[in-house]
Coordinates of C-alpha atoms and ligand atoms in Angstrom, one line a residue:
M1 CA 40.3 50.4 61.6
R2 CA 41.8 53.3 63.4
I3 CA 43.8 55.9 61.5
I4 CA 46.1 58.0 63.6
L5 CA 47.0 61.1 61.7
F6 CA 49.9 63.1 62.9
G7 CA 51.9 66.0 61.7
A8 CA 53.4 69.2 63.2
P9 CA 51.1 72.2 63.7
G10 CA 50.6 73.6 60.2
S11 CA 51.4 70.3 58.4
G12 CA 47.8 70.3 57.0
K13 CA 46.8 67.2 59.0
G14 CA 43.4 68.9 59.9
T15 CA 42.5 69.4 56.2
Q16 CA 43.7 66.0 55.2
G17 CA 41.8 64.5 58.1
D18 CA 38.6 66.1 56.8
L19 CA 39.2 64.7 53.3
I20 CA 39.9 61.2 54.6
S21 CA 36.9 61.3 56.8
R22 CA 34.7 62.3 53.9
R23 CA 36.0 59.6 51.5
Y24 CA 36.3 56.7 53.9
K25 CA 33.3 57.7 56.2
Y26 CA 35.3 57.6 59.4
P27 CA 34.5 60.3 61.9
K28 CA 37.4 62.6 62.4
I29 CA 38.1 63.0 66.1
S30 CA 40.3 66.1 66.7
T31 CA 41.3 66.7 70.3
G32 CA 42.3 70.3 69.4
D33 CA 38.7 70.9 68.0
L34 CA 37.1 69.2 71.0
L35 CA 39.2 71.3 73.4
R36 CA 38.5 74.6 71.5
R37 CA 34.8 73.8 71.6
A38 CA 35.0 73.3 75.4
V39 CA 36.9 76.6 75.8
R40 CA 34.3 78.4 73.6
E41 CA 31.4 77.0 75.6
G42 CA 33.1 77.9 78.8
T43 CA 32.8 74.4 80.4
D44 CA 34.8 73.5 83.5
L45 CA 37.1 71.4 81.3
G46 CA 37.5 74.3 78.9
K47 CA 38.5 76.6 81.7
K48 CA 41.1 74.1 82.8
A49 CA 42.5 73.7 79.3
E50 CA 42.5 77.3 78.1
A51 CA 45.7 78.6 79.7
Q52 CA 47.8 75.6 78.6
M53 CA 46.5 75.9 75.0
N54 CA 47.3 79.6 74.8
R55 CA 50.8 78.9 75.8
G56 CA 51.2 76.2 73.2
A57 CA 51.7 73.6 76.0
L58 CA 50.0 70.2 76.1
V59 CA 46.7 69.9 78.1
S60 CA 46.8 67.3 80.9
D61 CA 46.4 63.7 79.7
D62 CA 43.4 62.9 81.9
I63 CA 41.4 65.8 80.3
V64 CA 42.2 64.8 76.7
E65 CA 41.8 61.0 77.4
G66 CA 38.4 61.6 78.9
L67 CA 37.3 63.5 75.7
V68 CA 38.6 60.7 73.4
R69 CA 37.1 57.9 75.5
E70 CA 33.7 59.5 75.3
R71 CA 33.9 60.2 71.6
I72 CA 35.2 56.8 70.3
T73 CA 32.4 55.0 72.1
A74 CA 29.8 56.9 70.1
P75 CA 27.9 54.7 67.5
D76 CA 29.4 56.4 64.5
A77 CA 32.9 55.4 65.5
R78 CA 32.1 51.7 65.8
K79 CA 33.4 50.7 62.4
G80 CA 36.4 52.9 62.5
Y81 CA 37.6 56.4 63.2
L82 CA 40.4 58.9 62.5
L83 CA 42.3 60.6 65.3
D84 CA 43.8 64.0 64.7
G85 CA 46.1 65.4 67.4
F86 CA 45.9 62.3 69.6
P87 CA 47.9 60.5 70.9
R88 CA 50.6 63.1 71.5
N89 CA 52.8 61.3 74.0
L90 CA 53.5 57.7 75.1
D91 CA 51.1 57.8 78.0
Q92 CA 48.3 58.7 75.6
V93 CA 49.4 55.9 73.3
R94 CA 49.1 53.4 76.2
S95 CA 45.8 54.9 77.3
L96 CA 44.4 54.6 73.7
E97 CA 45.5 51.0 73.5
A98 CA 43.8 50.3 76.9
M99 CA 40.6 52.0 75.8
D100 CA 40.3 50.3 72.4
G101 CA 43.0 47.7 71.9
G102 CA 43.0 45.0 69.2
R103 CA 41.7 47.3 66.5
P104 CA 43.8 47.4 63.4
E105 CA 45.5 50.7 63.0
L106 CA 47.7 52.9 60.8
A107 CA 49.7 55.9 62.0
I108 CA 50.3 58.3 59.1
E109 CA 52.6 61.3 59.5
V110 CA 52.2 64.3 57.2
D111 CA 55.8 65.5 57.0
V112 CA 56.5 69.2 56.2
D113 CA 59.7 71.2 56.3
R114 CA 60.0 73.5 59.4
R115 CA 60.4 76.7 57.4
V116 CA 57.2 76.0 55.5
L117 CA 55.3 75.2 58.7
I118 CA 56.1 78.5 60.3
E119 CA 55.0 80.4 57.2
R120 CA 51.8 78.5 57.0
L121 CA 50.9 78.9 60.7
Q122 CA 51.5 82.6 60.7
S123 CA 49.1 83.1 57.8
R124 CA 46.4 80.7 59.1
R125 CA 43.0 82.0 60.0
T126 CA 40.2 80.0 61.7
C127 CA 36.5 80.6 61.8
R128 CA 35.2 81.5 65.3
S129 CA 31.8 79.8 64.6
C130 CA 32.4 76.6 62.6
G131 CA 36.2 76.0 62.9
A132 CA 36.9 76.1 59.1
I133 CA 40.5 76.9 58.3
F134 CA 41.7 79.5 55.8
N135 CA 45.2 80.7 54.8
L136 CA 46.1 84.2 53.7
L137 CA 48.7 82.7 51.3
L138 CA 47.2 79.5 50.1
K139 CA 43.4 79.5 50.7
R140 CA 42.1 83.1 51.0
P141 CA 38.5 83.6 52.1
G142 CA 36.2 85.2 49.4
I143 CA 35.5 88.1 51.7
E144 CA 38.3 89.3 53.9
G145 CA 37.8 88.3 57.6
R146 CA 34.7 86.2 56.9
C147 CA 34.3 82.5 56.7
D148 CA 33.2 81.1 53.2
V149 CA 31.3 78.3 54.9
C150 CA 29.2 80.0 57.5
G151 CA 30.0 83.7 57.3
G152 CA 31.5 83.7 60.8
E153 CA 34.4 85.9 61.9
L154 CA 37.9 84.7 61.0
Y155 CA 40.5 85.1 63.7
Q156 CA 44.1 84.2 64.3
R157 CA 44.3 81.4 67.0
A158 CA 46.3 82.7 70.0
D159 CA 48.6 79.7 69.5
D160 CA 49.3 80.6 65.9
R161 CA 51.0 83.8 66.9
P162 CA 54.8 83.8 66.1
E163 CA 55.9 83.8 69.7
V164 CA 54.0 80.6 70.4
I165 CA 54.7 78.7 67.2
G166 CA 58.3 77.9 68.0
K167 CA 57.2 76.4 71.3
R168 CA 54.5 74.2 69.7
L169 CA 57.0 72.9 67.1
E170 CA 59.5 72.0 69.8
V171 CA 56.8 70.2 71.9
Y172 CA 55.7 68.4 68.8
E173 CA 59.1 67.2 67.8
E174 CA 60.0 66.0 71.3
E175 CA 56.8 64.2 72.0
T176 CA 56.3 62.6 68.6
R177 CA 59.8 61.2 68.3
K178 CA 58.8 58.6 70.9
I179 CA 55.4 57.9 69.4
K180 CA 56.8 57.4 66.0
N181 CA 59.2 54.8 67.3
H182 CA 56.3 53.0 69.0
Y183 CA 54.3 52.8 65.8
R184 CA 57.4 51.9 63.7
E185 CA 58.0 49.0 66.0
K186 CA 54.4 47.9 65.4
S187 CA 55.0 48.3 61.6
V188 CA 52.0 50.5 61.2
Y189 CA 53.9 53.8 60.7
R190 CA 53.7 55.5 57.3
R191 CA 55.3 58.8 56.4
V192 CA 53.7 61.0 53.7
D193 CA 55.4 64.0 52.0
G194 CA 53.1 66.9 53.0
S195 CA 54.5 69.5 50.6
G196 CA 52.6 70.8 47.7
P197 CA 48.9 71.3 47.0
V198 CA 46.2 69.8 49.3
E199 CA 45.0 67.4 46.5
A200 CA 48.5 66.1 45.9
V201 CA 49.0 65.3 49.5
F202 CA 45.6 63.6 49.7
A203 CA 46.4 61.5 46.7
R204 CA 49.6 60.2 48.5
I205 CA 47.6 59.4 51.6
S206 CA 44.8 57.7 49.6
E207 CA 47.4 55.5 47.9
I208 CA 48.5 54.3 51.3
L209 CA 45.0 53.7 52.6
E210 CA 44.0 51.8 49.4
R211 CA 47.1 49.7 49.6
E212 CA 46.1 48.8 53.2
N213 CA 42.5 48.0 52.0
V214 CA 41.0 50.6 54.2
G215 CA 37.9 51.1 52.1
R216 CA 37.4 47.4 51.5
E217 CA 37.8 46.6 55.1
R218 CA 34.7 48.7 55.8
E219 CA 32.8 46.8 53.1
Q220 CA 33.5 43.6 55.0
D221 CA 32.4 45.2 58.3
R222 CA 29.0 46.1 56.9
R223 CA 28.2 42.5 55.8
Ligands
LIG301 P1 45.9 71.2 67.7 O1 44.6 71.9 67.1 O2 45.9 69.7 67.5 O3 47.1 71.9 67.2 O4 45.8 71.4 69.3 C1 45.8 72.7 69.9 C2 46.2 72.6 71.3 O5 45.2 71.8 72.0 C3 47.5 72.0 71.6 O6 48.6 73.0 71.5 C4 47.4 71.5 73.0 O7 47.4 72.6 74.0 C5 45.9 71.0 73.0 N1 45.9 69.6 72.6 C6 45.3 69.0 71.5 N2 45.4 67.7 71.5 C7 46.1 67.4 72.6 C8 46.6 66.1 73.2 N3 46.4 64.9 72.5 N4 47.2 66.2 74.4 C9 47.4 67.3 75.0 N5 47.0 68.5 74.6 C10 46.4 68.6 73.4

């Protein structure tokens, strides 16, 4: 099984992805996280991606596809995996299907009102060391400016600044309209209401996954 999780920036898809990954034991593959790590480590790829990311624009398909190809062939992704932030356009959809076609899939969209998205993004803080996410309105860290998980420094992502948020939402809406249609036509698209507490959203997603036998499908794989 492949779960493709998508949602606008600030929809909470990263948090939901972690919860799904933990419960269903699928590795979460987040292209945003993979890219941020490359930037942090100063790799050639990171240097190429950084300027685009800071502007809120998409990084070139070949860079992102290369990262995904490498990650989904790792042993822990053999039974299934969850994609967060990929595919983001139709070329990436095609490339994914060429890399790993024939695998059953579900495309789940976490849908949140635009006004709420902007509010959430402006108050989001990310740990520089481990990538954990906090929110000054909804999930405050115990000590201001410090990560509860590893004690690292919390910062505001350059692309979470108000001047970049509008651009990211525009890019998201334009690109995902086409992707959604693709998955709708394949009858694997499911929309989830992303409003309310994290646990409530996760309960809605779990209901869909259980209905699709996601956990049970893994049991069969293991036999
Ligand atoms: P995210 O953490 O998913 O919001 O991604 C942060 C940034 O990484 C995006 O604004 C893009 O610049 C880049 N990025 C992440 N995933 C992709 C992708 N699938 N294709 C192109 N760029 C991406």
